[in-house]
Short mmCIF file of C-alpha atoms in Angstrom, two decimals:
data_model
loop_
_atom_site.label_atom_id
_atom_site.label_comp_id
_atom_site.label_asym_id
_atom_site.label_seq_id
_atom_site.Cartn_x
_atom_site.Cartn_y
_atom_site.Cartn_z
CA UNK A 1 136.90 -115.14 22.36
CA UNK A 2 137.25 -117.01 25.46
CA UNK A 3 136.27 -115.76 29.05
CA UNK A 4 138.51 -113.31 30.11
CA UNK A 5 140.93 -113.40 33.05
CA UNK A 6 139.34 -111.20 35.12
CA UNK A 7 135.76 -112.79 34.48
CA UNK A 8 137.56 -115.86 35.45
CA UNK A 9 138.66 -114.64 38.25
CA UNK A 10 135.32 -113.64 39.67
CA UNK A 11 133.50 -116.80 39.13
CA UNK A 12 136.46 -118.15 41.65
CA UNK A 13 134.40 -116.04 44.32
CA UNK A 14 130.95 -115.70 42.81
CA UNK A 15 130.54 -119.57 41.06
CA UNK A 16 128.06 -119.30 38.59
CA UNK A 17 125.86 -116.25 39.92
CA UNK A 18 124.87 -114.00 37.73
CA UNK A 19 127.41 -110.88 36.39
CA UNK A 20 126.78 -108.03 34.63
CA UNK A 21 128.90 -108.80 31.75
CA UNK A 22 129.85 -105.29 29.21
CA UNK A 23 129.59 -106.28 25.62
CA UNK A 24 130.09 -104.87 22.21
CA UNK A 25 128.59 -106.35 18.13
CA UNK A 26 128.50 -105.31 15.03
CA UNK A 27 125.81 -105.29 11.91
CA UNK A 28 128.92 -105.38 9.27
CA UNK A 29 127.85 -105.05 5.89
CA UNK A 30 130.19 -104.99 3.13
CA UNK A 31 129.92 -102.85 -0.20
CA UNK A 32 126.85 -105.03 -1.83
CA UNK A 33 124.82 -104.64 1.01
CA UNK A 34 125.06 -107.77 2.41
CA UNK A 35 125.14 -108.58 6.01
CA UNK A 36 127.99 -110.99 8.10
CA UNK A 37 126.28 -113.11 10.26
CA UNK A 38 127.91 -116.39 12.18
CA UNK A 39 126.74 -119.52 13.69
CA UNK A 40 128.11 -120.47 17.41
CA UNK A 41 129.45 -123.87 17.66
CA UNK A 42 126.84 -124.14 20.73
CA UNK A 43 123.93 -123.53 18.69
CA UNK A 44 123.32 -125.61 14.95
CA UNK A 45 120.29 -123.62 13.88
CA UNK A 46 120.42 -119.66 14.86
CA UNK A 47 122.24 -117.03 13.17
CA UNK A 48 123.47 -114.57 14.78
CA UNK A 49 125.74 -111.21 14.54
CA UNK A 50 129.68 -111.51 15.36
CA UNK A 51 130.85 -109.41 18.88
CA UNK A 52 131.75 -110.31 22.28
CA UNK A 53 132.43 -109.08 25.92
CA UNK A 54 134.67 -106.49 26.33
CA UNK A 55 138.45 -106.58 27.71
CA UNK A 56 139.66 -104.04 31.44
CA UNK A 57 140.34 -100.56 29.52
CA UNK A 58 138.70 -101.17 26.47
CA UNK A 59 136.15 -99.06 24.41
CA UNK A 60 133.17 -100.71 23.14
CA UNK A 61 133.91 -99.28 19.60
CA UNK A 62 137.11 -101.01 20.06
CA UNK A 63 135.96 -104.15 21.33
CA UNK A 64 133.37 -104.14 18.71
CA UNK A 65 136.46 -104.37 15.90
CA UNK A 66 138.40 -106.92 17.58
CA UNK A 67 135.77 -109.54 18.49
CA UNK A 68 134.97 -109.08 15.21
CA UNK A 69 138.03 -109.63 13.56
CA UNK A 70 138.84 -112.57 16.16
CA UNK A 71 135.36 -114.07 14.83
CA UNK A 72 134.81 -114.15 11.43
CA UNK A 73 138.83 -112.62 9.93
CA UNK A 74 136.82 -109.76 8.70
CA UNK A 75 138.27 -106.03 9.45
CA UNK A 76 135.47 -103.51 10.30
CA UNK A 77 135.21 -99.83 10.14
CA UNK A 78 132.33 -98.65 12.60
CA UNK A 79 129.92 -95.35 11.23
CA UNK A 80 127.45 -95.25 14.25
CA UNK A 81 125.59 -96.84 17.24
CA UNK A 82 122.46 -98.92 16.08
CA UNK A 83 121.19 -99.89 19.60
CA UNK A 84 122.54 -100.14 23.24
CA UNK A 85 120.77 -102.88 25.31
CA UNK A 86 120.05 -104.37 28.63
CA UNK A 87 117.62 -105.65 31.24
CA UNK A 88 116.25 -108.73 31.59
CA UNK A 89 115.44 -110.21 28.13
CA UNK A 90 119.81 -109.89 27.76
CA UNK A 91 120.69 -112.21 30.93
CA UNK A 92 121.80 -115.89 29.54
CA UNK A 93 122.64 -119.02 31.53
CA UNK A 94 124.95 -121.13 29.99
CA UNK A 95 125.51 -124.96 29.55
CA UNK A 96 127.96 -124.71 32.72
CA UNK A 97 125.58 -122.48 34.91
CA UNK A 98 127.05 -119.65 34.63
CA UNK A 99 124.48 -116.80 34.48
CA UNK A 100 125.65 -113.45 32.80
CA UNK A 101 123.42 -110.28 32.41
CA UNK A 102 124.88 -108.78 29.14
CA UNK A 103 124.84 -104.72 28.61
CA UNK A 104 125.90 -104.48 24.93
CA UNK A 105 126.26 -101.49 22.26
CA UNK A 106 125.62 -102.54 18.65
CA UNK A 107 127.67 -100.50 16.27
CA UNK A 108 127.08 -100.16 12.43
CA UNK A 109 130.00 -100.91 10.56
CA UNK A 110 131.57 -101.32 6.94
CA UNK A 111 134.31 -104.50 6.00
CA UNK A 112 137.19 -102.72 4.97
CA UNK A 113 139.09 -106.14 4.46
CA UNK A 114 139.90 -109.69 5.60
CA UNK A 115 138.59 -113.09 4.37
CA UNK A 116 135.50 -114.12 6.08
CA UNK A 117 136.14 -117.72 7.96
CA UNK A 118 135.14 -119.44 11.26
CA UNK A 119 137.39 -118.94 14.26
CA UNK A 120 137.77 -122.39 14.62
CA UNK A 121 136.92 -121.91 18.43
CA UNK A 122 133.76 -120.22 19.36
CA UNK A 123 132.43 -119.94 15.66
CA UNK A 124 131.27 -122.81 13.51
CA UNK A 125 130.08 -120.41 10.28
CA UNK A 126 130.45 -117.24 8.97
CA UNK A 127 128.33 -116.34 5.78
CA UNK A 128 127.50 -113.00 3.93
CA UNK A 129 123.76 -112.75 3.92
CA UNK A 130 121.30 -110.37 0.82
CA UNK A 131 118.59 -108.28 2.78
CA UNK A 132 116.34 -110.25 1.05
CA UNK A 133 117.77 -113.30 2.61
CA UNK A 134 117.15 -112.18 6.33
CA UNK A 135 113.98 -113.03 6.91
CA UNK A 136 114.27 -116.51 5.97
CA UNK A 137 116.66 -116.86 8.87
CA UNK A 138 116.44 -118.52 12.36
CA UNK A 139 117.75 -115.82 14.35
CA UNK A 140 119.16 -114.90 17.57
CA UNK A 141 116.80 -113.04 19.62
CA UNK A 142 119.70 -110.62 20.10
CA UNK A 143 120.13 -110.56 16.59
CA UNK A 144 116.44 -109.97 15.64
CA UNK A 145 116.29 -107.27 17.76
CA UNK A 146 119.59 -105.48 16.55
CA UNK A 147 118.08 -106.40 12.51
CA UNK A 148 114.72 -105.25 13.33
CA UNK A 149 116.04 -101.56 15.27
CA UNK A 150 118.02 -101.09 12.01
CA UNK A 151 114.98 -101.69 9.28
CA UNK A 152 116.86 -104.61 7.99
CA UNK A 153 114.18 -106.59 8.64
CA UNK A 154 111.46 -105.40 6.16
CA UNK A 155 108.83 -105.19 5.81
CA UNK A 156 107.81 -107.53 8.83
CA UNK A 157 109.64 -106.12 12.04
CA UNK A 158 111.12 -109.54 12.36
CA UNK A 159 109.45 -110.73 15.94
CA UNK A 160 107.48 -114.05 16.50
CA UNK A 161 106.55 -115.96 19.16
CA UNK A 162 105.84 -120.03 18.98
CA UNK A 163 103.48 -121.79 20.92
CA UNK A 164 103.43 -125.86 21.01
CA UNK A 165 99.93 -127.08 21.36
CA UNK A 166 99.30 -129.22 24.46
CA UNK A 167 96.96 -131.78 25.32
CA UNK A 168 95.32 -129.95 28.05
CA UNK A 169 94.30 -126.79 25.46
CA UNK A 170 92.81 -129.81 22.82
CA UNK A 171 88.97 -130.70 23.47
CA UNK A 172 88.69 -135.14 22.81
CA UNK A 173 89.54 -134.53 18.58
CA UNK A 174 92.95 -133.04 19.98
CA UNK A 175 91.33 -129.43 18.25
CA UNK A 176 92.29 -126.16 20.43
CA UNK A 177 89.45 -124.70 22.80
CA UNK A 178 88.27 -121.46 20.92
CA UNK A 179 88.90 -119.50 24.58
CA UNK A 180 92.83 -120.49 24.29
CA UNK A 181 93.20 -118.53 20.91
CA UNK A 182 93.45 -114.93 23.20
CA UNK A 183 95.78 -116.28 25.92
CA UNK A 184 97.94 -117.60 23.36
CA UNK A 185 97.90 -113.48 21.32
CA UNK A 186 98.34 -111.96 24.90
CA UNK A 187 101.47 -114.56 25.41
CA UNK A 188 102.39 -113.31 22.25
CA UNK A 189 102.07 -109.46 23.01
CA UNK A 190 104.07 -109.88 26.45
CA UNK A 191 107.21 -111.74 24.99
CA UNK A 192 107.21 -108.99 22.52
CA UNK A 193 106.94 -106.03 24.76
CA UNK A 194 109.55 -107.61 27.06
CA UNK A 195 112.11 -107.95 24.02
CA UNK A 196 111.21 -104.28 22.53
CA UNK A 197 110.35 -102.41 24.93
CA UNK A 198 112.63 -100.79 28.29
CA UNK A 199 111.11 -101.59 32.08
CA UNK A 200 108.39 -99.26 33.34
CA UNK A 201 105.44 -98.93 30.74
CA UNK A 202 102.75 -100.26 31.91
CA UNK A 203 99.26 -100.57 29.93
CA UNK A 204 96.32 -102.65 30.19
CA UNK A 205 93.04 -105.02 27.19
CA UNK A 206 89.88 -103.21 27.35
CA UNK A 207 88.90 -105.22 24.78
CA UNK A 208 89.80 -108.42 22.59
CA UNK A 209 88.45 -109.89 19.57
CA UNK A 210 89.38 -112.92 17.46
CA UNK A 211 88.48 -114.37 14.23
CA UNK A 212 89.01 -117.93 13.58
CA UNK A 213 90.45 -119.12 9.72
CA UNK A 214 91.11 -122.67 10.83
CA UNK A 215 91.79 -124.87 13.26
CA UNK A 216 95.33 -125.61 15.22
CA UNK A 217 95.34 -129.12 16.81
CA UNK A 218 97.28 -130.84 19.65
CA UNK A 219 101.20 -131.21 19.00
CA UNK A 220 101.23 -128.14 16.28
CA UNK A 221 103.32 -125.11 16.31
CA UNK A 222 101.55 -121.70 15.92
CA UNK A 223 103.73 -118.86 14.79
CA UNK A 224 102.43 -115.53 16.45
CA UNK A 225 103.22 -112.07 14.98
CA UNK A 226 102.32 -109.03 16.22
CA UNK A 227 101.86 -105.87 15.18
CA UNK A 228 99.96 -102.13 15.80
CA UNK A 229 97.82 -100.90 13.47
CA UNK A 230 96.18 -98.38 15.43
CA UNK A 231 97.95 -95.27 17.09
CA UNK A 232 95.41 -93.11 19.87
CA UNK A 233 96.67 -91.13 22.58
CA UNK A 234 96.68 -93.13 25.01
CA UNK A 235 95.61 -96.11 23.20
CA UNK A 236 96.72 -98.43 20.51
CA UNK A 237 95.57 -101.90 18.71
CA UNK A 238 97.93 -104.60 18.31
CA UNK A 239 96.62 -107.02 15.98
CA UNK A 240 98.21 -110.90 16.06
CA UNK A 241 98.35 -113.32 13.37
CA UNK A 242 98.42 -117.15 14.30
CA UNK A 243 99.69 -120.00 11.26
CA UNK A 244 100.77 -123.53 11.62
CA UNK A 245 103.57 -122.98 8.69
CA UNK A 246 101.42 -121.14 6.23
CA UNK A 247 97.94 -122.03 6.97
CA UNK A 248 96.19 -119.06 8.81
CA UNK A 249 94.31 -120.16 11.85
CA UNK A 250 93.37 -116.79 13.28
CA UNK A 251 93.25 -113.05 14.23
CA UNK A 252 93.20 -111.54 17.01
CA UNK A 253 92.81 -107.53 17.84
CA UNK A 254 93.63 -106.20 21.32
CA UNK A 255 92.67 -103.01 22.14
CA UNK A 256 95.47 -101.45 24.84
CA UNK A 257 95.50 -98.46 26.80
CA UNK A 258 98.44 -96.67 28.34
CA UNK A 259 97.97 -96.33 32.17
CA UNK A 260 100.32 -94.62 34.71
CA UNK A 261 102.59 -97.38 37.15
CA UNK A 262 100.20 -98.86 39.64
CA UNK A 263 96.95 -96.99 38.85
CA UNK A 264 94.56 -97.58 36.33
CA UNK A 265 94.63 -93.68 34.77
CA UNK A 266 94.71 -93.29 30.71
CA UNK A 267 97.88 -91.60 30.32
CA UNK A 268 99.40 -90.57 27.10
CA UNK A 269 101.71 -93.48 24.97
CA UNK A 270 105.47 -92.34 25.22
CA UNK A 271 107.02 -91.29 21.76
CA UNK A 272 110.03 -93.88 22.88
CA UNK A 273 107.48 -96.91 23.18
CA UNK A 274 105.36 -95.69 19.57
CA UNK A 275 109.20 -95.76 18.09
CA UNK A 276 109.99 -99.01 19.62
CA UNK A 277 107.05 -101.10 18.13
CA UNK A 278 106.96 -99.12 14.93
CA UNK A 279 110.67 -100.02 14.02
CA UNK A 280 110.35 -98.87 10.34
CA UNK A 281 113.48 -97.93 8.51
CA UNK A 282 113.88 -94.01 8.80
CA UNK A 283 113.22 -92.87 5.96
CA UNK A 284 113.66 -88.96 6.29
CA UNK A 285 117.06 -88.01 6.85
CA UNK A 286 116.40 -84.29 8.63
CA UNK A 287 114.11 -81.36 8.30
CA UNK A 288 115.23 -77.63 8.52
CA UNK A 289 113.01 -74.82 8.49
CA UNK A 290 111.67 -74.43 4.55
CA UNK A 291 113.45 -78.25 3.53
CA UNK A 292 112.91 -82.17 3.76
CA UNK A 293 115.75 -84.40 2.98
CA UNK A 294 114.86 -87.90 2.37
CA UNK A 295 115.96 -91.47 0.65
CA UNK A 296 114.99 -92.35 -2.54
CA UNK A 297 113.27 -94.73 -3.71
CA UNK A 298 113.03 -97.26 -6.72
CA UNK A 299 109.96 -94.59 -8.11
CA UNK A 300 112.30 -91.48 -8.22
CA UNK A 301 113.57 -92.30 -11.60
CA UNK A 302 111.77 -89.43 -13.58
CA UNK A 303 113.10 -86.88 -11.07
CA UNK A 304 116.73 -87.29 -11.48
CA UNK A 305 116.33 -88.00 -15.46
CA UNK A 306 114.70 -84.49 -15.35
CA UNK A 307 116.43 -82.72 -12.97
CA UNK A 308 120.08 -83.84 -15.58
CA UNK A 309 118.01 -83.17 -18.50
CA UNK A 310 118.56 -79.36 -17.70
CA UNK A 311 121.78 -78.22 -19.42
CA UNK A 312 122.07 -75.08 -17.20
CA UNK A 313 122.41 -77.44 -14.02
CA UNK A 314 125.09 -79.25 -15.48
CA UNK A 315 126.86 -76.14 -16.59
CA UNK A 316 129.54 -76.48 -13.55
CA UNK A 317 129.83 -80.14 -13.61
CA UNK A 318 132.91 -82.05 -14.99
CA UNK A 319 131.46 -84.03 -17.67
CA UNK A 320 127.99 -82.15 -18.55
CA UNK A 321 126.67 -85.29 -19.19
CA UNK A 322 122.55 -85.31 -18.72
CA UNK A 323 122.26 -89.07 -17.60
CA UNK A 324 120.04 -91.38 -19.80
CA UNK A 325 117.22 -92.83 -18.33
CA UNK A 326 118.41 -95.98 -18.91
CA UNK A 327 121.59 -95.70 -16.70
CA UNK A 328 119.33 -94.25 -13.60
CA UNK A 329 117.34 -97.16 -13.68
CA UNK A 330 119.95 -99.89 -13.85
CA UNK A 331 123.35 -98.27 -12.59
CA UNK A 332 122.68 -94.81 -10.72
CA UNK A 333 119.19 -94.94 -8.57
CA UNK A 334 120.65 -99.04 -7.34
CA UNK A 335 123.91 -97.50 -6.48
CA UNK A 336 122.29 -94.64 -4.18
CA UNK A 337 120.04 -97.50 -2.48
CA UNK A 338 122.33 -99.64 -1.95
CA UNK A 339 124.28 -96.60 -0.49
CA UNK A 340 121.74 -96.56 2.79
CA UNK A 341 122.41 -100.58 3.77
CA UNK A 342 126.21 -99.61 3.78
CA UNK A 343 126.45 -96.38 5.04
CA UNK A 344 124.14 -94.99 7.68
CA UNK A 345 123.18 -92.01 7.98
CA UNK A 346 125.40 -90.97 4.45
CA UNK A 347 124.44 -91.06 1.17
CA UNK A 348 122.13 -89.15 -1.80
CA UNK A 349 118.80 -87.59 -0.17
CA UNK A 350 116.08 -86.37 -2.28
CA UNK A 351 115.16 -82.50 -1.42
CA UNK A 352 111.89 -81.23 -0.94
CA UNK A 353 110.04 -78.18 -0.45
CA UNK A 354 108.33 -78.81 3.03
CA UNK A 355 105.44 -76.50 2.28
CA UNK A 356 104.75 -77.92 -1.17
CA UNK A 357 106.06 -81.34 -1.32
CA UNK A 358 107.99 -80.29 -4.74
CA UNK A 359 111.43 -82.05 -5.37
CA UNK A 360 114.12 -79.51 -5.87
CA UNK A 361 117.09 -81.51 -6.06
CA UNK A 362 119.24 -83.55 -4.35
CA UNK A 363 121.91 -83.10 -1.21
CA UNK A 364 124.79 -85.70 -0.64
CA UNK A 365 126.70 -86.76 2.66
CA UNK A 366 129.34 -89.35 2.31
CA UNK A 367 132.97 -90.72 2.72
CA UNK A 368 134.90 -90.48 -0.39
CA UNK A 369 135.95 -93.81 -2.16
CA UNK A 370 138.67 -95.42 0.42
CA UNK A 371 138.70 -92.76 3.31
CA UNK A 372 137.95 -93.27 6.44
CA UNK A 373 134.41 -92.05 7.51
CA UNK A 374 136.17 -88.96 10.11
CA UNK A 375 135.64 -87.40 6.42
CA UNK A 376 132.84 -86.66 4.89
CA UNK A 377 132.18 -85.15 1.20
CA UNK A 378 129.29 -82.40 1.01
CA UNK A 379 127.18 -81.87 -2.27
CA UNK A 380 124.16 -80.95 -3.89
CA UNK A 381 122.12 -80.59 -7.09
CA UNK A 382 119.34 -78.23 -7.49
CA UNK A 383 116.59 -77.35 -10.02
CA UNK A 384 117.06 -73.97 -11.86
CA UNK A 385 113.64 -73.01 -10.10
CA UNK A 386 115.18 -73.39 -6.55
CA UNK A 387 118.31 -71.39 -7.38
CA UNK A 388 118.91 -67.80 -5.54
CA UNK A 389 115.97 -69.05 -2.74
CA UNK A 390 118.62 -70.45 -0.12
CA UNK A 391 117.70 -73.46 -0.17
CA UNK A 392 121.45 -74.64 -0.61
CA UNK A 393 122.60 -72.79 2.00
CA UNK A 394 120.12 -74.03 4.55
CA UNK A 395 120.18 -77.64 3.18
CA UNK A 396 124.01 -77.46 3.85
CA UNK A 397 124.14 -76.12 6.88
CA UNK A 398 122.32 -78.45 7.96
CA UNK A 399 124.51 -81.68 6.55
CA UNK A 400 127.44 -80.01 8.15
CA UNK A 401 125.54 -80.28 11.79
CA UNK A 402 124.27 -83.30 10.85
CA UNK A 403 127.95 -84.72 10.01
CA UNK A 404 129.97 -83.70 12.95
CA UNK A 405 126.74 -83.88 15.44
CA UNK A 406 125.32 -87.06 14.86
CA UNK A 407 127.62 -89.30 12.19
CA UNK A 408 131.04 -88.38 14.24
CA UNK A 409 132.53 -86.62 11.19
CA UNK A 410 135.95 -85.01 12.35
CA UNK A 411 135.87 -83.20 8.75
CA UNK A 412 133.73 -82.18 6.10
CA UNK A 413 134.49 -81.12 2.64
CA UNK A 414 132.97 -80.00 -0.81
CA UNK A 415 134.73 -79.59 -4.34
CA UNK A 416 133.55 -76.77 -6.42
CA UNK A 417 134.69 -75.37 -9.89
CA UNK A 418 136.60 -72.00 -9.73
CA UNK A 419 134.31 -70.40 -12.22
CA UNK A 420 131.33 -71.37 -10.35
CA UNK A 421 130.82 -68.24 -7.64
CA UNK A 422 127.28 -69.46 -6.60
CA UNK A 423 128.27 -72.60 -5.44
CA UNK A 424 131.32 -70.87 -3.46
CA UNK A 425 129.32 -68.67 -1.90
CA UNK A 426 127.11 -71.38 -0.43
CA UNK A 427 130.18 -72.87 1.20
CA UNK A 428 131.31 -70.25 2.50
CA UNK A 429 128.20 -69.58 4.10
CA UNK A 430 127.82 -73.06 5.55
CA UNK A 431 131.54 -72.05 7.00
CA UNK A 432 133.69 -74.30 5.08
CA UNK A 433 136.81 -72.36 3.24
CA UNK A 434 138.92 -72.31 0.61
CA UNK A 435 141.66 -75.24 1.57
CA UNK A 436 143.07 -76.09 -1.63
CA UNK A 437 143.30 -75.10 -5.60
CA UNK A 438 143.66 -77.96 -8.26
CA UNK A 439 145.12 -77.58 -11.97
CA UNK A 440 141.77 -78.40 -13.37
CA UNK A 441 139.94 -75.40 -12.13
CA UNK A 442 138.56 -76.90 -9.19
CA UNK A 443 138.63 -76.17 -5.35
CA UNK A 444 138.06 -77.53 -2.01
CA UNK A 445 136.42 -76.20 1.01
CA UNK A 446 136.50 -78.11 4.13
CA UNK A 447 135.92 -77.34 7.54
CA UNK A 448 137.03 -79.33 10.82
CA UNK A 449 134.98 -80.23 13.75
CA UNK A 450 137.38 -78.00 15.84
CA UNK A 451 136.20 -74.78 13.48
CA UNK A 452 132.36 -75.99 13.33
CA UNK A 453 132.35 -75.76 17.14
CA UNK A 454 134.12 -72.94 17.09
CA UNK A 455 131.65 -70.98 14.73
CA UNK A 456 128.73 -72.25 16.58
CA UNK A 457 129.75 -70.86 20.06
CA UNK A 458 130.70 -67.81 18.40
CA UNK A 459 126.82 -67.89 16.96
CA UNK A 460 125.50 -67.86 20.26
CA UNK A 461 127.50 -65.27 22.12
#
């Protein structure tokens, strides 16, 4: 979009100093998976994800939609808040001087329609991009970050720094002093705490290491990439890997230590900074008290051919159908992954026995075909040996908290056949009721987000 009036109306008094601008983007996937990304006219190389500064009396979630729609023609449904971000790595000073500190939220979000095209303006490409696809891109650091927070970026986190070789770190051959190798990997380490990481922790190199493969000479580009792969305490190693393309030159190890701001005392590494240079794609859903709910995964094929092959657990389910192996592998387990890069935080989660590890079934959470995601379908699918042990109950219980909580549901509902009283009992006990009775001997429970709160308060007085 362009600048708004009012922006424009404050560089009449301010000139090009800098402004905290509000902002609002979008990771917009649409229902293969695949991610919208657009090229600005102003830069020929970078990809980057569509969104724009927000308008006097406008949400984010709102502006979030509109820029965009105004971007790339694309209509969005938003499902939840990937990141919100700010500080120093977001100011930018543009080819005019203006200076802008941007304070942005990035939303997840679903195409629900539109043709993807160029603005014509602003926006010189708009493309739908595979997973697989992303990290073959020259991103945005905004964009990396947003891609990396969301475990898009797999299974490298996505950051890397690049160092040009300069005459003055080349001995006569033009070949890089060995003692330049660990300023470059601390160089490294310091752009990438400053991109993941909020102001205020503070740690210090005890110790540094580095192993030479080859050789990077004057006028090269090293790529740098780091990464922990050692959690203490109050300590942690962050190993860096330097290439010219995809020749290794080296590898270096630094050993950190968490200190407290302006002393040099070990204190403990904060959960939020562990999180923050982890960045792996979650893959447990929730835990309750006796229960894990997690994703599946591409090995998971022998427990849902097993878990249909059980006539009694298909007793209450339209068809009865046991589902071939066959049709997991190519058409059901792809559909349920593929569910996660669309929808987040819906979807089919495995169940497991937290004690034991044993799978006992499966739990759903998701927006019905076409409805908007203020409504969210409840189910589940249990082994006969986890029947009568509560595990439904607790399991949906907690997809009902989850769901109104967490994913902004405004209402959840289950179907259930009339004839099966287990299944209606669990509802009932997770507090949905009996809203409707079709001809085919088949219910619905629901509940609103009004009665969940309702029930809750009513728990704890």
């Amino acid at each position: 979009m362009a600048t708004p009036q009012h922006i424009a109306r404050l560089r009449e008094f301010v000139g090009t100093e800098l402004l905290i601008m509000p902002a609002a983007t979008a990771l917009v996937r649409d229902g293969a998976g695949r991610l919208l990304l657009v090229r600005h006219a102003g830069d020929a190389h970078r990809w980057g994800i569509p969104g724009g500064c927000l308008e006097i009396g406008e949400t984010p979630a709102a502006g979030a939609v509109r820029e965009v729609a105004e971007e790339t023609g694309v209509d969005v449904r938003l499902h939840g808040i990937v990141d919100a971000v700010g500080g120093p790595g977001y100011e930018v000073q543009y080819a005019n001087g203006d200076r802008v500190a941007y304070v942005s939220t990035i939303f997840h979000g679903v195409a629900v329609g539109g043709t993807p095209r160029p603005d014509g303006d602003e926006i010189a490409e708009v493309r739908w991009f595979r997973r697989d696809e992303l990290a073959g891109l020259e991103l945005t650091s905004y964009a990396r970050h947003a891609l990396g927070v969301a475990g898009l970026l797999a299974p490298d986190p996505g950051f890397a720094h690049e160092v040009r070789v300069r005459y003055a770190d080349c001995d006569q051959q033009g070949v890089v002093f060995n003692g330049h190798y660990l300023t470059y990997a601390d160089d490294a380490v310091d752009a990438w705490f400053t991109a993941a990481l909020a102001p205020g922790f503070d740690c210090m190199v005890r110790k540094a290491t580095v192993e030479w493969a080859s050789s990077a000479r004057h006028g090269e580009t090293l790529t740098l990439r780091p990464r922990v792969n050692r959690w203490g305490r109050t300590s942690f190693d962050v190993t860096v890997e330097g290439s010219v393309g995809a020749r290794p030159v080296f590898e270096a190890v630094l050993h950190y230590v968490s200190v407290a701001p302006g002393t040099a005392d070990p204190t403990p590494v904060p959960d939020e900074v562990r999180a923050a240079l982890t960045r792996r794609p979650r893959t447990v859903l929730l835990t309750t008290e006796r229960l894990v709910l997690r994703r599946f995964t591409a090995d998971d094929v022998d427990l849902l051919v097993e878990l249909d092959a059980d006539p009694e657990v298909l007793r209450h389910v339209p068809d009865g159908r046991a589902t071939p192996r066959a049709e997991v592998e190519a058409e059901l387990l792809p559909r349920y992954l593929a569910y996660y890069e669309v929808y987040r935080g819906f979807g089919f989660f495995a169940a497991q026995e937290r004690a034991s590890g044993e799978f006992l079934g499966w739990f759903h959470l998701r927006p019905p075909e076409g409805a908007d995601f203020v409504d969210a379908e409840l189910g589940y699918r249990l082994r006969r040996s986890a029947w009568g042990k509560g595990f439904a109950t607790e399991g949906a219980r907690a997809l009902v908290e989850l769901a109104f909580v967490e994913l902004g549901a405004r209402r959840v509902h289950a179907g259930t056949m009339t004839a099966n009283t287990a299944s209606r009992r669990v509802l009932e006990k997770a507090g949905l009721r009996l809203v409707r009775t079709f001809p085919e001997e088949s219910l619905e429970y629901a509940m609103t987000r009004d009665e969940w709160a309702q029930m809750r308060s009513t728990d704890l007085t």
